[in-house]
Every structure is written in structure tokens, then in C-alpha cells.
C-alpha positions as protocol buffer text, in pm:
chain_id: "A"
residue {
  index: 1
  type: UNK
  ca { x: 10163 y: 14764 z: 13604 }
}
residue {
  index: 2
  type: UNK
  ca { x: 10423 y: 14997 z: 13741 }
}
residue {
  index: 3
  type: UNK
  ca { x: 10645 y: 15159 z: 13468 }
}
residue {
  index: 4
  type: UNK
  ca { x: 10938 y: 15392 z: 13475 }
}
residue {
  index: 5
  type: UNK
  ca { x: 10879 y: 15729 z: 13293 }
}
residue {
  index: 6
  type: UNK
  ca { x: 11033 y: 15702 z: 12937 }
}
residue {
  index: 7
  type: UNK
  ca { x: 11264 y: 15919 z: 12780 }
}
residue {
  index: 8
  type: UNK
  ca { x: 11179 y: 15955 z: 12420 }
}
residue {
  index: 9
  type: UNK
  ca { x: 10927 y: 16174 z: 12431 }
}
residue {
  index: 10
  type: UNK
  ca { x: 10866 y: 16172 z: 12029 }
}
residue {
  index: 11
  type: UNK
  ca { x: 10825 y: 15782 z: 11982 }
}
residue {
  index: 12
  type: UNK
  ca { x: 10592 y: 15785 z: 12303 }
}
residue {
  index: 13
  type: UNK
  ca { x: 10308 y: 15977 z: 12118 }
}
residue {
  index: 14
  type: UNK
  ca { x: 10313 y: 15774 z: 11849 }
}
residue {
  index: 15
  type: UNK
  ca { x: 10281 y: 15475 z: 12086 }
}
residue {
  index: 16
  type: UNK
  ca { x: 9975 y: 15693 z: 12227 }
}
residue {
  index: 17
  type: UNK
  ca { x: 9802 y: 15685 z: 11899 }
}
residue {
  index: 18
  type: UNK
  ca { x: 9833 y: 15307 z: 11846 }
}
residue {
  index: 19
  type: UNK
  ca { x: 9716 y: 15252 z: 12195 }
}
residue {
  index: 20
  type: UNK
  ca { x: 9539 y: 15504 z: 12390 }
}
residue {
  index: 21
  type: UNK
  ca { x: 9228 y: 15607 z: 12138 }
}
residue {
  index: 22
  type: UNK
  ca { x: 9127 y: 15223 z: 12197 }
}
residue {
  index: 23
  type: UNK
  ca { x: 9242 y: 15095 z: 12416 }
}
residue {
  index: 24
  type: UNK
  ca { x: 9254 y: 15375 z: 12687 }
}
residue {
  index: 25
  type: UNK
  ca { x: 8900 y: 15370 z: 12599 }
}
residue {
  index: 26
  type: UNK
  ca { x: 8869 y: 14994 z: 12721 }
}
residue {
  index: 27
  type: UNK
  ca { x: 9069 y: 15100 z: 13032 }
}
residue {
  index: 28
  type: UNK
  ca { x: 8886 y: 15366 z: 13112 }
}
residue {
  index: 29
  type: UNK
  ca { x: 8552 y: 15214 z: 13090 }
}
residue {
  index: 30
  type: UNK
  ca { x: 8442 y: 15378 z: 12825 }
}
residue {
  index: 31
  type: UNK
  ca { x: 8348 y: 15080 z: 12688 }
}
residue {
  index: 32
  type: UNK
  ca { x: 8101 y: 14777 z: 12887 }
}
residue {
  index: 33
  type: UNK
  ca { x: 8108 y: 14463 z: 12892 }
}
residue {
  index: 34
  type: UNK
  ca { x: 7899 y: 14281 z: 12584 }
}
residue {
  index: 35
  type: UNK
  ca { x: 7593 y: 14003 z: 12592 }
}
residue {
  index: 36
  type: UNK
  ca { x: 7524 y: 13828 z: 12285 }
}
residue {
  index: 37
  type: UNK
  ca { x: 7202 y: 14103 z: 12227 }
}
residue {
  index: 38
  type: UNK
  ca { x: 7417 y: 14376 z: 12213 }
}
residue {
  index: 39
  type: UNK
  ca { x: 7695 y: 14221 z: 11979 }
}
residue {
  index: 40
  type: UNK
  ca { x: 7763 y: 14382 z: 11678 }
}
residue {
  index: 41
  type: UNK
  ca { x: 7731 y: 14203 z: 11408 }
}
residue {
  index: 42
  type: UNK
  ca { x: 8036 y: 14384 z: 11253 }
}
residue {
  index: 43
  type: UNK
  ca { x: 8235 y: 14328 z: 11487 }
}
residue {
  index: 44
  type: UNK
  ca { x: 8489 y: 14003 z: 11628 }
}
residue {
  index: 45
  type: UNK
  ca { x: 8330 y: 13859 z: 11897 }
}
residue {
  index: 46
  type: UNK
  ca { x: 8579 y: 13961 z: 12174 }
}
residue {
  index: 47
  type: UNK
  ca { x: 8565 y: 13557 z: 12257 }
}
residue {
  index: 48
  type: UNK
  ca { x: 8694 y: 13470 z: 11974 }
}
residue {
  index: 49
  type: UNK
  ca { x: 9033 y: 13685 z: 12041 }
}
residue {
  index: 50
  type: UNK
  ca { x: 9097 y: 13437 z: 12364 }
}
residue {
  index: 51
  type: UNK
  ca { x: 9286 y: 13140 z: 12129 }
}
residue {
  index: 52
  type: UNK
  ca { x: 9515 y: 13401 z: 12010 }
}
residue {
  index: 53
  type: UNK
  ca { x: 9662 y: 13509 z: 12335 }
}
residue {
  index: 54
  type: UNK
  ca { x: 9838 y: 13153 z: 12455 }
}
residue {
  index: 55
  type: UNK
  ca { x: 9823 y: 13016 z: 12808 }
}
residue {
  index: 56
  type: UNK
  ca { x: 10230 y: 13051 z: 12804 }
}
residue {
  index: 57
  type: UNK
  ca { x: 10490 y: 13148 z: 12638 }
}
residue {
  index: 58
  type: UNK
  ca { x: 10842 y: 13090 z: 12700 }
}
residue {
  index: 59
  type: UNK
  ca { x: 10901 y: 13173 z: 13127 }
}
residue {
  index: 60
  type: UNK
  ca { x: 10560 y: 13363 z: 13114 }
}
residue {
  index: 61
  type: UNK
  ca { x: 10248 y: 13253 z: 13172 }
}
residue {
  index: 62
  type: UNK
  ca { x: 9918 y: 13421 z: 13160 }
}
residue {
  index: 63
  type: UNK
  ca { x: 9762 y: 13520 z: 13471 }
}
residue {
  index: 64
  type: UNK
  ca { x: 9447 y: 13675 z: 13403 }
}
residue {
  index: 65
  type: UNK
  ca { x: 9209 y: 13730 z: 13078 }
}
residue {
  index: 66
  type: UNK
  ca { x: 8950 y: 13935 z: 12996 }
}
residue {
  index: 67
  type: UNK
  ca { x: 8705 y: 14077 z: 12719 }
}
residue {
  index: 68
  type: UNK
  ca { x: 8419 y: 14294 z: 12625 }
}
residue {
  index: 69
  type: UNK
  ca { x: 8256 y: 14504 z: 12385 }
}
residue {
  index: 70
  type: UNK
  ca { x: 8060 y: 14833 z: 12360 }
}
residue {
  index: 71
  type: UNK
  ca { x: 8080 y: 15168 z: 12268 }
}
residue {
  index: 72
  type: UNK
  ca { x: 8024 y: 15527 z: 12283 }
}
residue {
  index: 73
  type: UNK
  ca { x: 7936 y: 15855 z: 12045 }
}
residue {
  index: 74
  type: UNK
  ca { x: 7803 y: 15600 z: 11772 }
}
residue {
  index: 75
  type: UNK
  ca { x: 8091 y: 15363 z: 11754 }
}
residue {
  index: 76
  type: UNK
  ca { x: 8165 y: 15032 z: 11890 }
}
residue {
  index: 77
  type: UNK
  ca { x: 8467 y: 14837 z: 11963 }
}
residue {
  index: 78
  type: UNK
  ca { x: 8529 y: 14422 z: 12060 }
}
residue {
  index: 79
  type: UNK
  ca { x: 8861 y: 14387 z: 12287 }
}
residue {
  index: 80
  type: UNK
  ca { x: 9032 y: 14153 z: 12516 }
}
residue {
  index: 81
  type: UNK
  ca { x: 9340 y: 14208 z: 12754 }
}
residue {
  index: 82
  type: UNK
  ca { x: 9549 y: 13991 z: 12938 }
}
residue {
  index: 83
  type: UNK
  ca { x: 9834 y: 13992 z: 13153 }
}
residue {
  index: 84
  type: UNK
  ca { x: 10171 y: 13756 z: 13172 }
}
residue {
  index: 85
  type: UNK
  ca { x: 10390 y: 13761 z: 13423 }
}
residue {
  index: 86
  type: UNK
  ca { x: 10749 y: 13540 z: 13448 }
}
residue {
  index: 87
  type: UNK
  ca { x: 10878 y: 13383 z: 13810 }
}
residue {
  index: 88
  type: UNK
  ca { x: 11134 y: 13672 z: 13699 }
}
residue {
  index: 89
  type: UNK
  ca { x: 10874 y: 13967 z: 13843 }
}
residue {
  index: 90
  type: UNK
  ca { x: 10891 y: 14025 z: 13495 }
}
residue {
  index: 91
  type: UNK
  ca { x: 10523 y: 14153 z: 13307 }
}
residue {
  index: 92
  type: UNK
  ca { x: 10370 y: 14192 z: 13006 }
}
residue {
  index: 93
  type: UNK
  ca { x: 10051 y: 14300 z: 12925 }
}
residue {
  index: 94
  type: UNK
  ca { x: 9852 y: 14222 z: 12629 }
}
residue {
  index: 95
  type: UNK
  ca { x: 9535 y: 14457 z: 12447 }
}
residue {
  index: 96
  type: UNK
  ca { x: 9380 y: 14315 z: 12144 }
}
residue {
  index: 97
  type: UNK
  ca { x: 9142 y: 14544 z: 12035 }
}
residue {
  index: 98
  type: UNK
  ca { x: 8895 y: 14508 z: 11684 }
}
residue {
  index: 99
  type: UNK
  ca { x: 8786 y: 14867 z: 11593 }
}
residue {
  index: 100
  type: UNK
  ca { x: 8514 y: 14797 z: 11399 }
}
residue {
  index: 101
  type: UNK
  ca { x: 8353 y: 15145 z: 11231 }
}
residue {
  index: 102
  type: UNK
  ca { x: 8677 y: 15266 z: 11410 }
}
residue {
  index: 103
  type: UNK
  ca { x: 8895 y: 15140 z: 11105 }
}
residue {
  index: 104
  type: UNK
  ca { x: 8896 y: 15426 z: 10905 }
}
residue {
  index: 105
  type: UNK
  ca { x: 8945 y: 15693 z: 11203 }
}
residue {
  index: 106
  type: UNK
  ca { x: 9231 y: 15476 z: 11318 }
}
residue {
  index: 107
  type: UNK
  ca { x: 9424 y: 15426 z: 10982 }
}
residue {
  index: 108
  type: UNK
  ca { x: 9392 y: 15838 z: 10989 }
}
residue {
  index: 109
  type: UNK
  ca { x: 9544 y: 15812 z: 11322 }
}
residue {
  index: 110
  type: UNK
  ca { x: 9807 y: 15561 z: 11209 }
}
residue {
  index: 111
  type: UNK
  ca { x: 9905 y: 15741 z: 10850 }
}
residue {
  index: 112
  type: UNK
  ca { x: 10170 y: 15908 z: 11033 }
}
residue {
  index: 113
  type: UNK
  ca { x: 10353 y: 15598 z: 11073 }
}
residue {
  index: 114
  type: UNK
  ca { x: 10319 y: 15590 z: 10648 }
}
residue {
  index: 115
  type: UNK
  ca { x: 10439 y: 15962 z: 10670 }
}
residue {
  index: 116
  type: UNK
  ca { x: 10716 y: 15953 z: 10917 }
}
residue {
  index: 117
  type: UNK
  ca { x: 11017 y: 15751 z: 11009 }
}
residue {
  index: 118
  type: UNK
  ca { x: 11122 y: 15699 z: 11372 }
}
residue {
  index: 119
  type: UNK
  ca { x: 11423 y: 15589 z: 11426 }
}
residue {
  index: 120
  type: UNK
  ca { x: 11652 y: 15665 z: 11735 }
}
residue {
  index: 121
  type: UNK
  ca { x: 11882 y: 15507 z: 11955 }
}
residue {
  index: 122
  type: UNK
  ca { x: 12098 y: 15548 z: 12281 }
}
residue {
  index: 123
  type: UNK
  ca { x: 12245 y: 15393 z: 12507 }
}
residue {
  index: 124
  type: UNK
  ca { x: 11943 y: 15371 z: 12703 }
}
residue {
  index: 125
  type: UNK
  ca { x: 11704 y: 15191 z: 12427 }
}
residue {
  index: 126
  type: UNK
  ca { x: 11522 y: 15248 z: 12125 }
}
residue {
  index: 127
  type: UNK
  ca { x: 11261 y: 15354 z: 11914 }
}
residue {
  index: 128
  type: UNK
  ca { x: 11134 y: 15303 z: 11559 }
}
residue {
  index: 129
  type: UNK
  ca { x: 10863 y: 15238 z: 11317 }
}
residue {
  index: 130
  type: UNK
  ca { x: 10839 y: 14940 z: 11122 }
}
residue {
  index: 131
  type: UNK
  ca { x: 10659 y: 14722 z: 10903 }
}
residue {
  index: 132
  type: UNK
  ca { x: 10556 y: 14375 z: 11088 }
}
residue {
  index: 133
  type: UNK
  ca { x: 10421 y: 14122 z: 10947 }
}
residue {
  index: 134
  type: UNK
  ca { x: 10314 y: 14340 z: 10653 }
}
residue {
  index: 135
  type: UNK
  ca { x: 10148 y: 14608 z: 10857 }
}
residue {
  index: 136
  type: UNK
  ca { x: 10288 y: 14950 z: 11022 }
}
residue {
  index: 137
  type: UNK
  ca { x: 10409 y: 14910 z: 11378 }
}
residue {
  index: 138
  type: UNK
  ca { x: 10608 y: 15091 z: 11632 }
}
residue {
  index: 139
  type: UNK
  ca { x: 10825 y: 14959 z: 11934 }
}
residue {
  index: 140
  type: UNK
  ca { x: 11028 y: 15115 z: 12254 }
}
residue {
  index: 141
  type: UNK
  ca { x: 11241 y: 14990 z: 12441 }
}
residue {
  index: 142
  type: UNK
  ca { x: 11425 y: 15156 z: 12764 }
}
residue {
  index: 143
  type: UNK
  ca { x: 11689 y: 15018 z: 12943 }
}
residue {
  index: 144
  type: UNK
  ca { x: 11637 y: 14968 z: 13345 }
}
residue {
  index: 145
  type: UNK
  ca { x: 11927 y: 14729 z: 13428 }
}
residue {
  index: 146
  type: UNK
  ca { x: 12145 y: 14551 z: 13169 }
}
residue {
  index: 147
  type: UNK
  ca { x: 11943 y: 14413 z: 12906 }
}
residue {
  index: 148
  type: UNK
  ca { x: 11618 y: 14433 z: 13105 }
}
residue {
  index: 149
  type: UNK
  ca { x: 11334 y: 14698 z: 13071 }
}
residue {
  index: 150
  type: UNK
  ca { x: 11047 y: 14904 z: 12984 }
}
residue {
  index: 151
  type: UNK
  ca { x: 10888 y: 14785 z: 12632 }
}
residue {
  index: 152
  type: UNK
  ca { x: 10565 y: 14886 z: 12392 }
}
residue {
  index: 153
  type: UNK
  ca { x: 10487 y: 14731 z: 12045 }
}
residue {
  index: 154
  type: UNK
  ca { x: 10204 y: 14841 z: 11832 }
}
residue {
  index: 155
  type: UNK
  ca { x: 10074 y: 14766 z: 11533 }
}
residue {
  index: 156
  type: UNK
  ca { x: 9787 y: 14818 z: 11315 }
}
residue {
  index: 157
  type: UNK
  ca { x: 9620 y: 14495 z: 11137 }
}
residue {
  index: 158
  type: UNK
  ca { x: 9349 y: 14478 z: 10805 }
}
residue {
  index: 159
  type: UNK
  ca { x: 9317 y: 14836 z: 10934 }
}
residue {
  index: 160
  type: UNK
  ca { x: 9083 y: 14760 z: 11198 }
}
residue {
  index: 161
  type: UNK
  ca { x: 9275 y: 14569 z: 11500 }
}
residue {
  index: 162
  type: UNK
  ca { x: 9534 y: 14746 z: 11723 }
}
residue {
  index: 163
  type: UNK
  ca { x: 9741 y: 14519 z: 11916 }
}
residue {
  index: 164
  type: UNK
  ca { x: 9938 y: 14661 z: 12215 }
}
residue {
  index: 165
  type: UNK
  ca { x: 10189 y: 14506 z: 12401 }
}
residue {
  index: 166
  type: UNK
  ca { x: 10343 y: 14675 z: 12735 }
}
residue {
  index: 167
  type: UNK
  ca { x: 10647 y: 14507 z: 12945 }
}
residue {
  index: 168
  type: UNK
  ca { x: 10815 y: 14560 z: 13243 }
}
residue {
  index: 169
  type: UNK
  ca { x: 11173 y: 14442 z: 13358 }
}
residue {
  index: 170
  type: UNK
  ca { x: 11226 y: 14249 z: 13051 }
}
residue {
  index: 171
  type: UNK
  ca { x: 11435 y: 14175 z: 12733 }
}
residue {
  index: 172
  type: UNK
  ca { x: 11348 y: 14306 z: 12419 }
}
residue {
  index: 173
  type: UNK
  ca { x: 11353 y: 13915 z: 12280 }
}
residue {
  index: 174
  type: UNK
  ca { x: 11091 y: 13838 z: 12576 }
}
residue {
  index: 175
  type: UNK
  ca { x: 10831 y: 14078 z: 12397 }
}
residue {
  index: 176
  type: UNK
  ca { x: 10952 y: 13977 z: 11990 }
}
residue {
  index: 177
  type: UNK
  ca { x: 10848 y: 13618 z: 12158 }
}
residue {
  index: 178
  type: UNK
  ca { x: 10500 y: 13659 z: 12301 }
}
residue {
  index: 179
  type: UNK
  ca { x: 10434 y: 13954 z: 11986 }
}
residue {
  index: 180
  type: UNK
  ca { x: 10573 y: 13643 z: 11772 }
}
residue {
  index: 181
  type: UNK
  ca { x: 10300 y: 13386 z: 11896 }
}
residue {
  index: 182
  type: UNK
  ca { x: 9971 y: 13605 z: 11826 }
}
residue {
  index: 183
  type: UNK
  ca { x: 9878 y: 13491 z: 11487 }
}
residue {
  index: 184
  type: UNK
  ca { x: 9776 y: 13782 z: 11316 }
}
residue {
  index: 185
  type: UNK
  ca { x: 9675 y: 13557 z: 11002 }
}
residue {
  index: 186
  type: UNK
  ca { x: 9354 y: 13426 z: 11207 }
}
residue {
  index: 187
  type: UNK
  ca { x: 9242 y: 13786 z: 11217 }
}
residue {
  index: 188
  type: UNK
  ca { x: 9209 y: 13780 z: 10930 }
}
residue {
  index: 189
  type: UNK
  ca { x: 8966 y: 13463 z: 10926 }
}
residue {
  index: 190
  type: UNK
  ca { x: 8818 y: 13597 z: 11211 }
}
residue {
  index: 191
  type: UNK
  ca { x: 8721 y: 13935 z: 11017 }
}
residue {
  index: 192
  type: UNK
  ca { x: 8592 y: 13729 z: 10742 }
}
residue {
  index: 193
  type: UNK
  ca { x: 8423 y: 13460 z: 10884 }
}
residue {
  index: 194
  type: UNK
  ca { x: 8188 y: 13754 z: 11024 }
}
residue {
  index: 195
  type: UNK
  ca { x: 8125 y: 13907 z: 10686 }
}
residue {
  index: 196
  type: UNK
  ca { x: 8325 y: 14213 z: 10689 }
}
């Protein structure tokens, strides 16, 4: 996806450590695509992430999906992406990523959202840490043209999952309503139902 360079420079590495420990990781291929031998058993099956990220939502529908697991330096990770676009030209890209072992290097990573309070706003967009849904988060928004633009939201689950959500040329409501349909709650099911 092609994005426009963002102008809070602050808020954008604390985007980085929500998303780019993990899930640049996944991008990168860091990570390779899991068989049921090499599962582990810690860990969400990365197929079991595919019912929370809908077919559609609102104008957007989902246009590809994929998942994998692996690891590297000792770790291993379970993560799906997928990709919605709207008749608009309008994208969004999902990461769903379970951490696994990970958890405790990531809530280090993600106790400066406990420690510090973003909050800033122009006319050009926002940014600002949260709590959603009970657990830190973090979202940006940039204005492009009218109410249309560049958007993250992260946020940090059971301290384990990191779910990232990147837009392009759209509203601010058109992320809170695909963010708003990912049931965080079965994560939590999902987590236990494998023992953890």
C-alpha cells in the first residue's frame, strides 16, 4: 500500500513499537509459513485468526488473506494479514499477530504507552494513546483531502496479540468500523482453548 509520509514524528514510533517488532518481522520474512509439525503448541493456530477478520465490512471488502507461523533467535510467533479495499480506492490493511513467548518482551515494548500520554492535534490529524476495549492502544490519523486519509491503530491484547490496522484515503469512522468488528473477546477463548 502506498502511504503519504506522516507528520508526527513522536506518535509514529510508538506506532513502530506496536507494529514493526512483529509484524515487520512477518513482512519481512522473518518468519515461514507453518505445517501442523511445526505448530507450537503455545501458540493460536494462525487459522484460527481467519473468523475474526470478516469477509466485509461496511463499503470494504476483503480481497486477500493470509497466515503463517514460525520464528527466529528462539521465539515463535502465529499471524495472519489481510487486506480490504472499498470501490472508493480506499485500503485498509489488517495484521493480527499472537506473540506467543513474545508476550513479555512486547508488554516491555508497550509499557511506554502505561508511562506516557500522547495526545496531539492539528489541523492536519491526530494522535493519541488510549485504552480500547480495556487494553493500551494508539491511533493516527493524517488528513489527505477533507475528511479522508492516512490511518494506524494498535493495540496490545492479554499481552500477547498485537493487532495493526493501516488505511489509506479514508475516514477515521471507516477504520473505528472494521477495528470495531474484530472481536477481541474470542482471543481470549482462542488463548485458552490452547492451554495458555
Amino acid at each position: 500500500m502506498s502511504r503519504n509520509r506522516r507528520s508526527f514524528d513522536r506518535p509514529s514510533r510508538w506506532i513502530a513499537l506496536a507494529g514493526a517488532l512483529f509484524v515487520g518481522l512477518v513482512s519481512t520474512g522473518c518468519f515461514f509459513g507453518g505445517d501442523s509439525e511445526s505448530r507450537d503448541e503455545n501458540l493460536v493456530d494462525f487459522r484460527d485468526f481467519y473468523d475474526l477478520l470478516p469477509e466485509e465490512i461496511g463499503d470494504f471488502r476483503r480481497t486477500s488473506r493470509e497466515g503463517g507461523s514460525g520464528g527466529a533467535f528462539g521465539f515463535r510467533v502465529s499471524a495472519v494479514e489481510a487486506e480490504y479495499e472499498a470501490g472508493s480506492g480506499a485500503e485498509i490493511d489488517v495484521s493480527l499477530v499472537d506473540t506467543g513467548a513474545l508476550g513479555a518482551i512486547g508488554l516491555e515494548a508497550f509499557a511506554d504507552w502505561l508511562d506516557v500520554e500522547v495526545d496531539e492535534e492539528s489541523d492536519r490529524g491526530w494522535a493519541r494513546t488510549m485504552e480500547y476495549k480495556g487494553y493500551p492502544a494508539i491511533e493516527e490519523f493524517e488528513r489527505t483531502s477533507g475528511d479522508r486519509g492516512s490511518a494506524e491503530f494498535a493495540w496490545f491484547v492479554q499481552d500477547r496479540f498485537v493487532i495493526v490496522l493501516e488505511g489509506n484515503d479514508i475516514t477515521a469512522d471507516e477504520l473505528y468500523e472494521l477495528r470495531d468488528a474484530i472481536d477481541v473477546d474470542r482471543l481470549a477463548d482462542l488463548r485458552d482453548r490452547e492451554g495458555n
